[in-house]
Amino acid sequence: MTTAQYGAITVEPFGDSAVMVTIPHADQAIRRAGIVAFRDRFLAHRPHGVLDVVSGLESLLIEFDPMQTALEHVEYAARLVARWAPSPADGPARRRAVRTFAIPVVFDDESGPDMASVAEELGMAPADVVEAIVGSTFTIALLGAAMAPMMDGLKVPGPVRRRAEPRTDVAPGAIMIAGTNAIIQPFPGPTGWRVVGRTPHTIVDISRPDPVSFGTGDIVRFVPVTRDEASALDAGFLLPTEEAV
C-alpha cells in the first residue's frame, strides 16, 4: 500500500521527544492497513536517533532521542518513507503466509470476571456473549505491548466499553475485549480491557528464538473448553493449527 492508496500521513509532535503518525482517511480499514504498511516500511528504514516505535490500531508513536536528532528530522523521515513506493523486495515473494489459530478458552466466572457486566451492557445473556465471541473470526491487526496480539473482528451488537477502573493484575492468557477488538494478555499486568475468558496456552515465550508464532494478518478463532478439558490439554506454547499462502 502506498500513499496514493491511503493519502498523506499526518505527523504531529507528541511531547518533546516523540511524534504521532496517523492517516486521515475516511475508511477505517484503510487507516488501519495503512498504518501497518507504514510501520513496516519505517522500521525497515529506521532513521538515526529513533528509540522506539509504538503501534496503535490507527496510529504510530515514534519516540526519538532529542540529543541525537530533532523533531523536524524525524518528521521529514516519516514523510519521506510514506512517499516511497514499495520496492520489489516488498512484493508477494516476501509476504509471510497467513496462519490460523484455534485457541481453547475457558469462559467460566473465574476466568472471565467481566463477562456478566459485558452481557448486561450488551443486553445479552452471558452464554450468548460467549457464542458471539466463539462465532467471530478475528484478524491480528498489530502486536501491542509485550507482543500481545490485538485483533479486529468481534461481532457483538455494539462496541464494548473499557472498565472504569482498570484491573491491576490480570493473569497471562486472559482473553479480553473492548470496542470491537480482542486481545490476549501475554504476561501478568494491569489492563482496562474487559476480561471474558482465559486460554491455557503460553502465547509469548521470551526464552525461544521466536517468542511468538503469530503475526499481523493471522486469523484467530476461540474454541470454548471446560476447566477440566483445559487442564487435560497439552497446552504449551501456542502454535498455528494451519498455514496457507
CSV table of C-alpha atoms in Angstrom, one decimal:
chain,number,residue,atom,x,y,z
A,1,MET,CA,0.0,0.0,0.0
A,2,THR,CA,1.4,3.4,-1.0
A,3,THR,CA,0.4,7.0,-0.1
A,4,ALA,CA,-1.5,7.1,-3.3
A,5,GLN,CA,-3.9,4.5,-1.8
A,6,TYR,CA,-4.3,5.9,1.7
A,7,GLY,CA,-3.5,9.6,1.3
A,8,ALA,CA,-1.0,11.8,3.0
A,9,ILE,CA,0.0,11.0,6.6
A,10,THR,CA,-0.3,13.4,9.5
A,11,VAL,CA,2.7,13.8,11.7
A,12,GLU,CA,2.2,15.8,15.0
A,13,PRO,CA,4.6,16.5,17.9
A,14,PHE,CA,3.8,14.3,21.0
A,15,GLY,CA,5.8,15.9,23.8
A,16,ASP,CA,9.4,16.9,23.4
A,17,SER,CA,10.7,13.5,22.1
A,18,ALA,CA,8.1,11.8,20.1
A,19,VAL,CA,5.8,12.3,17.1
A,20,MET,CA,2.4,10.7,16.4
A,21,VAL,CA,1.7,9.5,12.9
A,22,THR,CA,-1.9,9.0,11.7
A,23,ILE,CA,-3.6,8.5,8.3
A,24,PRO,CA,-6.6,10.9,7.9
A,25,HIS,CA,-8.7,8.7,5.6
A,26,ALA,CA,-12.5,8.2,5.9
A,27,ASP,CA,-12.3,4.4,5.7
A,28,GLN,CA,-11.3,2.7,8.9
A,29,ALA,CA,-10.0,-0.4,7.2
A,30,ILE,CA,-7.7,1.8,5.0
A,31,ARG,CA,-6.5,3.7,8.1
A,32,ARG,CA,-5.6,0.5,9.9
A,33,ALA,CA,-4.0,-1.2,6.9
A,34,GLY,CA,-2.1,1.9,6.0
A,35,ILE,CA,-0.6,2.4,9.4
A,36,VAL,CA,0.6,-1.2,9.4
A,37,ALA,CA,2.2,-0.8,6.0
A,38,PHE,CA,3.8,2.5,7.1
A,39,ARG,CA,5.1,0.9,10.3
A,40,ASP,CA,6.7,-2.0,8.4
A,41,ARG,CA,8.4,0.4,5.9
A,42,PHE,CA,9.5,2.8,8.6
A,43,LEU,CA,11.1,0.0,10.7
A,44,ALA,CA,12.9,-1.3,7.7
A,45,HIS,CA,14.5,2.2,7.2
A,46,ARG,CA,14.7,3.2,10.8
A,47,PRO,CA,16.2,6.7,11.0
A,48,HIS,CA,19.1,7.7,13.2
A,49,GLY,CA,18.0,8.6,16.8
A,50,VAL,CA,14.7,6.8,16.8
A,51,LEU,CA,14.4,4.9,20.1
A,52,ASP,CA,11.1,3.1,19.7
A,53,VAL,CA,8.0,2.7,17.5
A,54,VAL,CA,4.8,2.0,19.4
A,55,SER,CA,1.9,0.7,17.3
A,56,GLY,CA,-1.8,1.6,17.8
A,57,LEU,CA,-4.7,0.3,15.7
A,58,GLU,CA,-4.8,3.5,13.8
A,59,SER,CA,-1.7,5.4,14.9
A,60,LEU,CA,2.1,5.1,15.3
A,61,LEU,CA,4.1,6.8,18.1
A,62,ILE,CA,7.7,7.4,17.1
A,63,GLU,CA,10.0,8.1,20.1
A,64,PHE,CA,13.4,9.6,19.5
A,65,ASP,CA,16.4,10.8,21.4
A,66,PRO,CA,16.5,14.6,21.2
A,67,MET,CA,20.3,14.5,21.9
A,68,GLN,CA,20.8,12.6,18.6
A,69,THR,CA,18.1,14.0,16.3
A,70,ALA,CA,15.5,16.7,16.1
A,71,LEU,CA,11.7,16.6,15.7
A,72,GLU,CA,11.8,18.2,12.2
A,73,HIS,CA,14.3,15.5,11.1
A,74,VAL,CA,12.0,12.7,12.4
A,75,GLU,CA,9.0,14.3,10.8
A,76,TYR,CA,10.9,14.6,7.5
A,77,ALA,CA,12.0,11.0,7.6
A,78,ALA,CA,8.4,9.8,8.3
A,79,ARG,CA,7.0,11.8,5.3
A,80,LEU,CA,9.8,10.6,3.1
A,81,VAL,CA,9.2,6.9,4.0
A,82,ALA,CA,5.4,7.4,3.4
A,83,ARG,CA,6.1,8.7,-0.1
A,84,TRP,CA,8.2,5.8,-1.2
A,85,ALA,CA,6.6,3.2,-3.4
A,86,PRO,CA,7.2,-0.4,-2.3
A,87,SER,CA,10.3,-1.9,-3.7
A,88,PRO,CA,10.3,-5.3,-5.5
A,89,ALA,CA,11.5,-6.8,-2.2
A,90,ASP,CA,8.2,-5.8,-0.6
A,91,GLY,CA,6.2,-7.9,-3.2
A,92,PRO,CA,4.4,-11.2,-2.8
A,93,ALA,CA,7.6,-13.2,-2.7
A,94,ARG,CA,8.4,-11.9,0.7
A,95,ARG,CA,4.9,-11.9,2.1
A,96,ARG,CA,4.6,-14.2,5.1
A,97,ALA,CA,2.0,-17.0,4.9
A,98,VAL,CA,-1.3,-16.3,6.8
A,99,ARG,CA,-1.6,-18.7,9.8
A,100,THR,CA,-4.8,-19.8,11.5
A,101,PHE,CA,-5.0,-20.4,15.3
A,102,ALA,CA,-7.8,-22.3,17.1
A,103,ILE,CA,-7.3,-21.2,20.7
A,104,PRO,CA,-9.0,-23.1,23.5
A,105,VAL,CA,-10.6,-20.7,26.0
A,106,VAL,CA,-12.3,-21.3,29.4
A,107,PHE,CA,-15.3,-18.9,29.7
A,108,ASP,CA,-16.3,-19.6,33.4
A,109,ASP,CA,-16.8,-16.9,36.1
A,110,GLU,CA,-13.3,-17.2,37.4
A,111,SER,CA,-11.6,-17.0,34.1
A,112,GLY,CA,-13.9,-14.2,32.8
A,113,PRO,CA,-14.8,-11.9,35.7
A,114,ASP,CA,-16.1,-9.2,33.4
A,115,MET,CA,-18.4,-11.5,31.3
A,116,ALA,CA,-21.5,-10.7,33.4
A,117,SER,CA,-21.1,-6.9,33.1
A,118,VAL,CA,-20.3,-7.2,29.4
A,119,ALA,CA,-23.5,-9.2,28.9
A,120,GLU,CA,-25.6,-6.7,30.8
A,121,GLU,CA,-24.1,-3.8,28.8
A,122,LEU,CA,-24.9,-5.5,25.5
A,123,GLY,CA,-28.4,-6.7,26.7
A,124,MET,CA,-27.4,-10.3,26.2
A,125,ALA,CA,-27.2,-13.4,28.3
A,126,PRO,CA,-23.6,-14.4,29.2
A,127,ALA,CA,-23.9,-17.6,27.2
A,128,ASP,CA,-25.0,-15.6,24.1
A,129,VAL,CA,-21.9,-13.4,24.5
A,130,VAL,CA,-19.7,-16.5,24.6
A,131,GLU,CA,-21.5,-17.7,21.5
A,132,ALA,CA,-20.8,-14.4,19.7
A,133,ILE,CA,-17.1,-14.4,20.7
A,134,VAL,CA,-16.7,-18.0,19.5
A,135,GLY,CA,-18.6,-17.3,16.3
A,136,SER,CA,-16.3,-14.3,15.5
A,137,THR,CA,-13.3,-14.6,13.2
A,138,PHE,CA,-10.5,-12.4,14.4
A,139,THR,CA,-7.6,-11.0,12.4
A,140,ILE,CA,-4.5,-9.9,14.2
A,141,ALA,CA,-4.2,-6.2,13.4
A,142,LEU,CA,-0.9,-5.5,15.4
A,143,LEU,CA,1.3,-6.7,18.1
A,144,GLY,CA,0.9,-4.4,21.1
A,145,ALA,CA,2.9,-4.1,24.3
A,146,ALA,CA,4.9,-7.2,25.2
A,147,MET,CA,3.9,-8.6,21.7
A,148,ALA,CA,0.2,-9.0,22.7
A,149,PRO,CA,-1.9,-9.8,19.7
A,150,MET,CA,-4.6,-7.1,19.2
A,151,MET,CA,-7.4,-8.4,17.0
A,152,ASP,CA,-10.2,-7.0,14.9
A,153,GLY,CA,-13.5,-8.8,14.2
A,154,LEU,CA,-15.6,-9.1,17.4
A,155,LYS,CA,-19.2,-9.5,16.3
A,156,VAL,CA,-21.5,-8.2,19.0
A,157,PRO,CA,-24.5,-5.7,18.9
A,158,GLY,CA,-22.3,-2.7,19.9
A,159,PRO,CA,-18.8,-1.7,21.0
A,160,VAL,CA,-17.8,-2.9,24.4
A,161,ARG,CA,-16.7,-0.1,26.8
A,162,ARG,CA,-13.5,-0.4,28.8
A,163,ARG,CA,-13.6,-0.8,32.6
A,164,ALA,CA,-14.0,2.5,34.5
A,165,GLU,CA,-11.4,1.2,37.0
A,166,PRO,CA,-8.6,-0.9,35.4
A,167,ARG,CA,-7.7,-4.2,36.9
A,168,THR,CA,-4.2,-4.1,38.4
A,169,ASP,CA,-3.1,-7.7,37.9
A,170,VAL,CA,-4.5,-9.8,35.0
A,171,ALA,CA,-3.2,-13.3,34.5
A,172,PRO,CA,-1.4,-14.3,31.4
A,173,GLY,CA,-3.6,-15.9,28.8
A,174,ALA,CA,-6.6,-13.7,29.7
A,175,ILE,CA,-8.9,-13.1,26.7
A,176,MET,CA,-10.0,-9.5,26.8
A,177,ILE,CA,-12.4,-7.4,24.7
A,178,ALA,CA,-13.0,-3.7,24.2
A,179,GLY,CA,-14.8,-1.9,21.3
A,180,THR,CA,-14.9,-4.4,18.6
A,181,ASN,CA,-11.5,-5.8,19.3
A,182,ALA,CA,-10.0,-8.6,21.3
A,183,ILE,CA,-6.5,-9.1,22.8
A,184,ILE,CA,-4.7,-11.8,24.7
A,185,GLN,CA,-2.7,-10.9,27.8
A,186,PRO,CA,0.9,-12.3,27.4
A,187,PHE,CA,2.2,-11.6,30.9
A,188,PRO,CA,0.7,-10.6,34.3
A,189,GLY,CA,-0.1,-7.0,34.4
A,190,PRO,CA,-2.8,-4.2,34.5
A,191,THR,CA,-5.5,-3.6,31.9
A,192,GLY,CA,-8.7,-1.6,31.4
A,193,TRP,CA,-10.0,-4.2,28.8
A,194,ARG,CA,-12.8,-6.5,29.9
A,195,VAL,CA,-11.7,-9.9,30.8
A,196,VAL,CA,-14.1,-12.6,29.5
A,197,GLY,CA,-12.0,-15.8,29.5
A,198,ARG,CA,-8.6,-17.4,29.6
A,199,THR,CA,-6.6,-19.7,27.4
A,200,PRO,CA,-4.2,-22.3,29.0
A,201,HIS,CA,-1.7,-21.7,26.2
A,202,THR,CA,1.5,-19.6,26.6
A,203,ILE,CA,1.3,-17.1,23.8
A,204,VAL,CA,4.7,-15.4,24.3
A,205,ASP,CA,7.9,-17.1,25.4
A,206,ILE,CA,10.9,-14.9,25.5
A,207,SER,CA,13.2,-17.9,26.1
A,208,ARG,CA,12.5,-19.0,22.5
A,209,PRO,CA,14.4,-17.7,19.4
A,210,ASP,CA,11.0,-16.7,18.0
A,211,PRO,CA,9.0,-15.7,21.1
A,212,VAL,CA,5.6,-15.6,19.2
A,213,SER,CA,4.3,-17.8,16.5
A,214,PHE,CA,1.7,-15.3,15.2
A,215,GLY,CA,1.9,-12.1,13.3
A,216,THR,CA,-0.2,-9.4,11.8
A,217,GLY,CA,-2.8,-10.7,9.3
A,218,ASP,CA,-3.1,-14.1,11.0
A,219,ILE,CA,-6.6,-15.5,11.8
A,220,VAL,CA,-7.7,-16.4,15.3
A,221,ARG,CA,-10.8,-18.4,16.4
A,222,PHE,CA,-11.6,-19.1,20.0
A,223,VAL,CA,-12.8,-22.6,21.0
A,224,PRO,CA,-14.7,-23.0,24.3
A,225,VAL,CA,-13.5,-25.6,26.7
A,226,THR,CA,-14.3,-26.5,30.3
A,227,ARG,CA,-11.7,-26.1,33.1
A,228,ASP,CA,-11.2,-29.8,33.2
A,229,GLU,CA,-10.7,-30.0,29.4
A,230,ALA,CA,-8.2,-27.2,29.6
A,231,SER,CA,-6.3,-29.0,32.3
A,232,ALA,CA,-6.2,-32.2,30.2
A,233,LEU,CA,-4.8,-30.4,27.2
A,234,ASP,CA,-1.1,-30.4,26.3
A,235,ALA,CA,-1.4,-26.6,26.1
A,236,GLY,CA,2.1,-25.3,26.0
A,237,PHE,CA,3.5,-22.7,23.6
A,238,LEU,CA,0.8,-21.6,21.1
A,239,LEU,CA,1.3,-23.0,17.6
A,240,PRO,CA,-0.8,-22.5,14.5
A,241,THR,CA,-3.4,-25.0,13.5
A,242,GLU,CA,-2.8,-24.4,9.8
A,243,GLU,CA,-1.0,-22.2,7.4
A,244,ALA,CA,-2.0,-21.1,3.9
A,245,VAL,CA,-0.3,-18.8,1.4
